[in-house]
Short mmCIF file of C-alpha atoms in Angstrom, two decimals:
data_model
loop_
_atom_site.label_atom_id
_atom_site.label_comp_id
_atom_site.label_asym_id
_atom_site.label_seq_id
_atom_site.Cartn_x
_atom_site.Cartn_y
_atom_site.Cartn_z
CA UNK A 1 -0.07 -0.57 -0.45
CA UNK A 2 2.64 2.06 1.03
CA UNK A 3 4.43 1.46 -2.25
CA UNK A 4 1.27 2.27 -4.57
CA UNK A 5 0.35 5.84 -2.72
CA UNK A 6 4.35 6.76 -3.67
CA UNK A 7 3.42 5.75 -6.75
CA UNK A 8 1.24 7.59 -7.18
CA UNK A 9 2.43 10.39 -5.52
CA UNK A 10 5.59 10.45 -7.45
CA UNK A 11 2.99 10.17 -10.73
CA UNK A 12 0.97 13.61 -9.24
CA UNK A 13 4.44 16.13 -8.36
CA UNK A 14 5.87 14.56 -12.76
CA UNK A 15 2.44 15.91 -14.11
CA UNK A 16 2.44 19.01 -11.38
CA UNK A 17 6.31 19.93 -12.58
CA UNK A 18 5.99 19.58 -16.16
CA UNK A 19 6.45 22.41 -18.52
CA UNK A 20 2.47 22.12 -20.27
CA UNK A 21 1.30 22.14 -16.92
CA UNK A 22 3.49 24.45 -15.51
CA UNK A 23 2.72 27.13 -18.23
CA UNK A 24 -1.15 27.45 -17.53
CA UNK A 25 -0.95 27.39 -13.88
CA UNK A 26 0.97 30.77 -14.66
CA UNK A 27 -1.50 31.30 -16.96
CA UNK A 28 -3.55 31.67 -13.92
CA UNK A 29 -0.51 34.55 -12.39
CA UNK A 30 -1.94 36.39 -15.26
CA UNK A 31 -5.63 35.92 -15.63
CA UNK A 32 -5.60 36.85 -11.45
CA UNK A 33 -3.94 39.60 -11.89
CA UNK A 34 -5.46 40.90 -15.14
CA UNK A 35 -8.74 40.46 -12.29
CA UNK A 36 -7.09 42.71 -10.15
CA UNK A 37 -6.74 45.40 -12.30
CA UNK A 38 -9.43 45.87 -13.51
CA UNK A 39 -11.24 46.11 -10.30
CA UNK A 40 -8.59 48.36 -9.48
CA UNK A 41 -9.79 50.53 -12.30
CA UNK A 42 -13.90 50.44 -11.60
CA UNK A 43 -12.31 51.63 -7.78
CA UNK A 44 -10.64 54.81 -9.38
CA UNK A 45 -13.90 55.25 -11.16
CA UNK A 46 -15.84 54.69 -7.93
CA UNK A 47 -13.40 57.46 -6.22
CA UNK A 48 -14.30 59.91 -9.48
CA UNK A 49 -17.90 59.48 -9.08
CA UNK A 50 -19.21 56.45 -11.79
CA UNK A 51 -22.45 54.24 -10.69
CA UNK A 52 -23.36 51.33 -11.68
CA UNK A 53 -19.68 49.95 -11.65
CA UNK A 54 -18.71 46.54 -9.67
CA UNK A 55 -15.68 47.09 -8.14
CA UNK A 56 -15.47 43.27 -6.91
CA UNK A 57 -14.40 39.88 -8.88
CA UNK A 58 -17.63 39.21 -10.60
CA UNK A 59 -17.55 42.64 -11.92
CA UNK A 60 -14.10 42.30 -13.33
CA UNK A 61 -15.37 39.13 -15.49
CA UNK A 62 -18.56 41.41 -16.16
CA UNK A 63 -16.01 43.42 -18.15
CA UNK A 64 -14.15 40.54 -19.87
CA UNK A 65 -17.83 38.37 -20.89
CA UNK A 66 -18.14 41.57 -22.30
CA UNK A 67 -15.73 42.39 -24.58
CA UNK A 68 -15.48 40.80 -28.65
CA UNK A 69 -13.77 37.02 -27.66
CA UNK A 70 -15.27 37.48 -23.83
CA UNK A 71 -16.15 33.84 -23.90
CA UNK A 72 -13.32 32.58 -25.21
CA UNK A 73 -11.38 34.00 -22.71
CA UNK A 74 -13.43 33.16 -19.99
CA UNK A 75 -12.82 29.59 -21.21
CA UNK A 76 -9.56 30.08 -20.92
CA UNK A 77 -9.66 32.26 -17.91
CA UNK A 78 -11.48 28.98 -16.37
CA UNK A 79 -9.20 26.05 -16.87
CA UNK A 80 -6.06 29.09 -16.76
CA UNK A 81 -7.23 29.44 -12.63
CA UNK A 82 -8.31 25.65 -12.42
CA UNK A 83 -4.74 24.17 -13.56
CA UNK A 84 -2.93 27.12 -10.95
CA UNK A 85 -5.55 25.59 -8.55
CA UNK A 86 -4.68 22.12 -8.24
CA UNK A 87 -0.84 23.15 -8.74
CA UNK A 88 -1.35 24.50 -5.16
CA UNK A 89 -3.23 21.85 -4.29
CA UNK A 90 -0.36 19.84 -5.34
CA UNK A 91 2.03 22.06 -2.64
CA UNK A 92 -0.44 21.55 0.02
CA UNK A 93 -0.90 18.17 -0.47
CA UNK A 94 2.14 16.64 -1.54
CA UNK A 95 6.07 16.54 -0.82
CA UNK A 96 8.00 18.87 -2.52
CA UNK A 97 11.77 18.90 -3.22
CA UNK A 98 14.60 15.85 -3.88
CA UNK A 99 14.95 13.37 -0.79
CA UNK A 100 18.53 13.34 0.48
CA UNK A 101 20.33 10.58 -1.29
CA UNK A 102 18.14 9.16 -3.27
CA UNK A 103 14.98 8.87 -5.93
CA UNK A 104 11.49 10.87 -4.75
CA UNK A 105 10.43 13.82 -2.82
CA UNK A 106 10.02 15.47 0.71
CA UNK A 107 8.39 17.25 2.15
CA UNK A 108 9.28 21.22 2.91
CA UNK A 109 7.37 24.30 4.63
CA UNK A 110 5.35 22.21 6.61
CA UNK A 111 2.32 23.74 8.34
CA UNK A 112 2.13 27.40 6.83
CA UNK A 113 3.35 26.33 3.97
CA UNK A 114 0.06 23.85 3.16
CA UNK A 115 -1.98 26.84 5.13
CA UNK A 116 -0.41 28.96 2.27
CA UNK A 117 -1.20 27.01 -0.84
CA UNK A 118 -4.40 25.53 0.36
CA UNK A 119 -5.84 29.04 1.15
CA UNK A 120 -4.90 30.13 -2.93
CA UNK A 121 -6.84 26.97 -3.66
CA UNK A 122 -8.96 28.33 -2.74
CA UNK A 123 -8.77 31.69 -3.85
CA UNK A 124 -8.50 29.88 -8.24
CA UNK A 125 -10.69 27.63 -6.67
CA UNK A 126 -13.12 30.84 -6.52
CA UNK A 127 -11.70 32.07 -9.77
CA UNK A 128 -12.52 28.86 -11.41
CA UNK A 129 -15.55 28.84 -10.75
CA UNK A 130 -16.72 32.54 -11.36
CA UNK A 131 -15.34 32.42 -15.08
CA UNK A 132 -17.07 28.82 -15.34
CA UNK A 133 -20.23 30.27 -14.47
CA UNK A 134 -20.57 33.35 -16.97
CA UNK A 135 -19.05 32.11 -20.06
CA UNK A 136 -22.85 29.03 -19.42
CA UNK A 137 -24.82 32.51 -19.18
CA UNK A 138 -25.14 31.68 -14.82
CA UNK A 139 -23.28 35.09 -13.80
CA UNK A 140 -24.23 35.99 -11.23
CA UNK A 141 -23.34 39.22 -8.22
CA UNK A 142 -20.45 39.12 -5.89
CA UNK A 143 -21.66 41.74 -3.54
CA UNK A 144 -25.40 40.47 -3.87
CA UNK A 145 -24.12 36.74 -2.70
CA UNK A 146 -22.06 37.62 -0.57
CA UNK A 147 -25.04 39.40 1.07
CA UNK A 148 -27.77 36.51 0.95
CA UNK A 149 -25.04 34.11 2.56
CA UNK A 150 -24.22 36.49 5.45
CA UNK A 151 -28.07 36.75 5.44
CA UNK A 152 -28.52 32.23 6.37
CA UNK A 153 -25.38 32.22 7.79
CA UNK A 154 -26.76 34.82 10.14
CA UNK A 155 -30.03 33.12 11.21
CA UNK A 156 -28.26 30.55 12.52
CA UNK A 157 -28.25 29.61 16.59
CA UNK A 158 -24.38 29.97 15.63
CA UNK A 159 -23.87 32.16 13.22
CA UNK A 160 -23.07 35.70 14.14
CA UNK A 161 -20.32 34.54 15.71
CA UNK A 162 -19.24 32.69 13.06
CA UNK A 163 -19.38 35.33 11.04
CA UNK A 164 -17.63 37.71 13.48
CA UNK A 165 -14.99 34.50 13.11
CA UNK A 166 -14.86 34.90 9.65
CA UNK A 167 -14.46 38.94 9.57
CA UNK A 168 -11.46 38.13 12.09
CA UNK A 169 -9.62 35.88 10.06
CA UNK A 170 -10.12 38.21 6.59
CA UNK A 171 -9.36 41.14 8.63
CA UNK A 172 -5.50 38.83 9.22
CA UNK A 173 -4.74 36.83 6.05
CA UNK A 174 -5.44 41.33 4.52
CA UNK A 175 -2.61 42.50 8.56
CA UNK A 176 -0.52 38.86 6.34
CA UNK A 177 -0.23 41.20 3.32
CA UNK A 178 0.61 44.12 4.16
CA UNK A 179 3.42 42.83 6.30
CA UNK A 180 3.85 40.41 3.70
CA UNK A 181 5.17 43.11 1.59
CA UNK A 182 6.39 46.15 3.39
CA UNK A 183 8.52 43.02 4.56
CA UNK A 184 9.27 41.79 1.12
CA UNK A 185 8.64 38.74 2.12
CA UNK A 186 7.12 37.93 -1.52
CA UNK A 187 10.34 38.10 -3.99
CA UNK A 188 10.85 34.20 -1.51
CA UNK A 189 8.95 32.61 -4.27
CA UNK A 190 10.15 34.63 -7.18
CA UNK A 191 13.52 34.03 -9.38
CA UNK A 192 15.02 37.36 -10.12
CA UNK A 193 18.03 39.10 -10.74
CA UNK A 194 20.37 40.33 -7.71
CA UNK A 195 20.31 43.34 -8.53
CA UNK A 196 19.30 45.77 -11.09
CA UNK A 197 16.40 47.56 -12.68
CA UNK A 198 14.01 44.05 -12.84
CA UNK A 199 14.10 43.60 -9.43
CA UNK A 200 13.79 46.64 -8.56
CA UNK A 201 10.69 47.05 -10.71
CA UNK A 202 8.96 44.11 -9.12
CA UNK A 203 9.60 44.88 -5.55
CA UNK A 204 8.01 48.09 -6.33
CA UNK A 205 5.31 46.38 -7.74
CA UNK A 206 4.86 44.19 -5.14
CA UNK A 207 5.10 46.15 -2.32
CA UNK A 208 2.61 48.82 -3.11
CA UNK A 209 0.05 45.31 -4.34
CA UNK A 210 0.21 43.84 -1.27
CA UNK A 211 -0.19 46.70 1.16
CA UNK A 212 -3.37 47.74 -0.78
CA UNK A 213 -4.61 43.82 -1.50
CA UNK A 214 -3.66 44.41 2.35
CA UNK A 215 -6.00 47.42 3.12
CA UNK A 216 -8.77 46.00 0.63
CA UNK A 217 -9.22 42.74 2.85
CA UNK A 218 -8.53 44.26 6.38
CA UNK A 219 -12.05 46.75 5.09
CA UNK A 220 -14.07 43.38 4.23
CA UNK A 221 -12.92 41.59 7.21
CA UNK A 222 -14.25 45.20 9.13
CA UNK A 223 -17.36 45.06 7.49
CA UNK A 224 -18.11 41.64 8.45
CA UNK A 225 -17.81 41.57 11.26
CA UNK A 226 -19.50 45.23 11.94
CA UNK A 227 -22.21 43.80 9.92
CA UNK A 228 -22.55 40.60 12.43
CA UNK A 229 -22.64 42.99 14.56
CA UNK A 230 -25.95 45.49 14.01
CA UNK A 231 -27.42 42.01 12.69
CA UNK A 232 -27.40 44.16 9.50
CA UNK A 233 -26.63 41.10 6.39
CA UNK A 234 -27.49 43.38 3.75
CA UNK A 235 -23.90 45.30 4.39
CA UNK A 236 -21.48 42.16 4.06
CA UNK A 237 -21.87 43.26 0.70
CA UNK A 238 -18.10 42.03 0.59
CA UNK A 239 -15.49 43.85 -1.99
CA UNK A 240 -17.48 45.99 -3.77
CA UNK A 241 -19.41 47.09 -0.45
CA UNK A 242 -16.39 47.78 0.92
CA UNK A 243 -14.48 49.79 -1.77
CA UNK A 244 -17.88 51.94 -1.89
CA UNK A 245 -17.98 52.69 2.09
CA UNK A 246 -14.83 54.34 1.30
CA UNK A 247 -15.74 56.71 -0.08
CA UNK A 248 -17.89 57.76 1.73
CA UNK A 249 -15.41 58.72 4.44
CA UNK A 250 -13.47 61.57 4.97
CA UNK A 251 -10.41 61.95 2.59
CA UNK A 252 -12.61 58.73 0.67
CA UNK A 253 -11.94 59.59 -2.19
CA UNK A 254 -7.91 59.99 -2.33
CA UNK A 255 -7.47 56.72 0.28
CA UNK A 256 -9.80 55.03 -3.05
CA UNK A 257 -7.74 55.96 -5.31
CA UNK A 258 -4.57 54.98 -3.44
CA UNK A 259 -6.35 51.45 -3.18
CA UNK A 260 -7.95 51.40 -6.60
CA UNK A 261 -3.55 51.73 -8.19
CA UNK A 262 -2.32 48.99 -5.53
CA UNK A 263 -4.87 47.27 -6.83
CA UNK A 264 -3.42 47.27 -9.96
CA UNK A 265 0.06 47.25 -9.02
CA UNK A 266 -0.64 43.81 -7.73
CA UNK A 267 -2.62 42.50 -10.70
CA UNK A 268 1.13 43.74 -13.00
CA UNK A 269 2.72 42.01 -10.43
CA UNK A 270 1.09 39.34 -10.90
CA UNK A 271 1.34 39.39 -13.98
CA UNK A 272 5.36 39.05 -14.06
CA UNK A 273 5.64 36.62 -11.32
CA UNK A 274 3.93 34.40 -13.92
CA UNK A 275 7.34 35.04 -15.42
CA UNK A 276 9.41 34.87 -12.69
CA UNK A 277 7.35 32.35 -9.47
CA UNK A 278 9.34 30.07 -8.85
CA UNK A 279 7.38 26.40 -9.64
CA UNK A 280 9.91 24.41 -8.67
CA UNK A 281 7.74 24.65 -5.12
#
């Protein structure tokens, strides 16, 4: 049994490291980057008074779907994100790196590495499902869906506590993004030149992008907590609601422009990451 499991693991690892699979996974970074650029641009438009635009995942995918050739782009995006989801799943559950003195691989990174990979699995699975839903004609609003399932959970005996906990987790993840950006820890996932303009450019994009993404996640987490404490699930509208709520605050227009520009930087960083990501992990 152990031998069969090892053979299956080695086969999965070989597939994950194959050039075609790796190229498709890299394309997933490009797709995710494009979505962040679109969300960031919509956020800036909202800051300057645009109405009707959705600064969230469904709004960004809707913009792609509206373009000529949008259906093809939806399927390509869905497949690329699904492959990147599987690649992260392999990172979470399969071994990584050469074994000492022999064939096969051994695990590295420990629990933190596994949890980080699982978080990426969830994120890219959501992207893939959203792309496919739009492609087959079952599009839905992310903000409305968030509000609906928040209302359902809040009716449960343990619902408010669970939502407050979820908001806290999202806020902590956001704080982690900010720390990761300021500490430039994201460069550990990249294979960059030791010095020069490329390293500087990628570092600037990464710092600005990670900090902005962290601020957005903090806002979303706080929105969950506040709506749960006030028993107002209709206020839990996810990213779109958080960004529009930010605009209503003092100096919110300027902050929203900064956040939108930061999300664009994060999107560009993800596109660059497709080129420089260390896919050997």
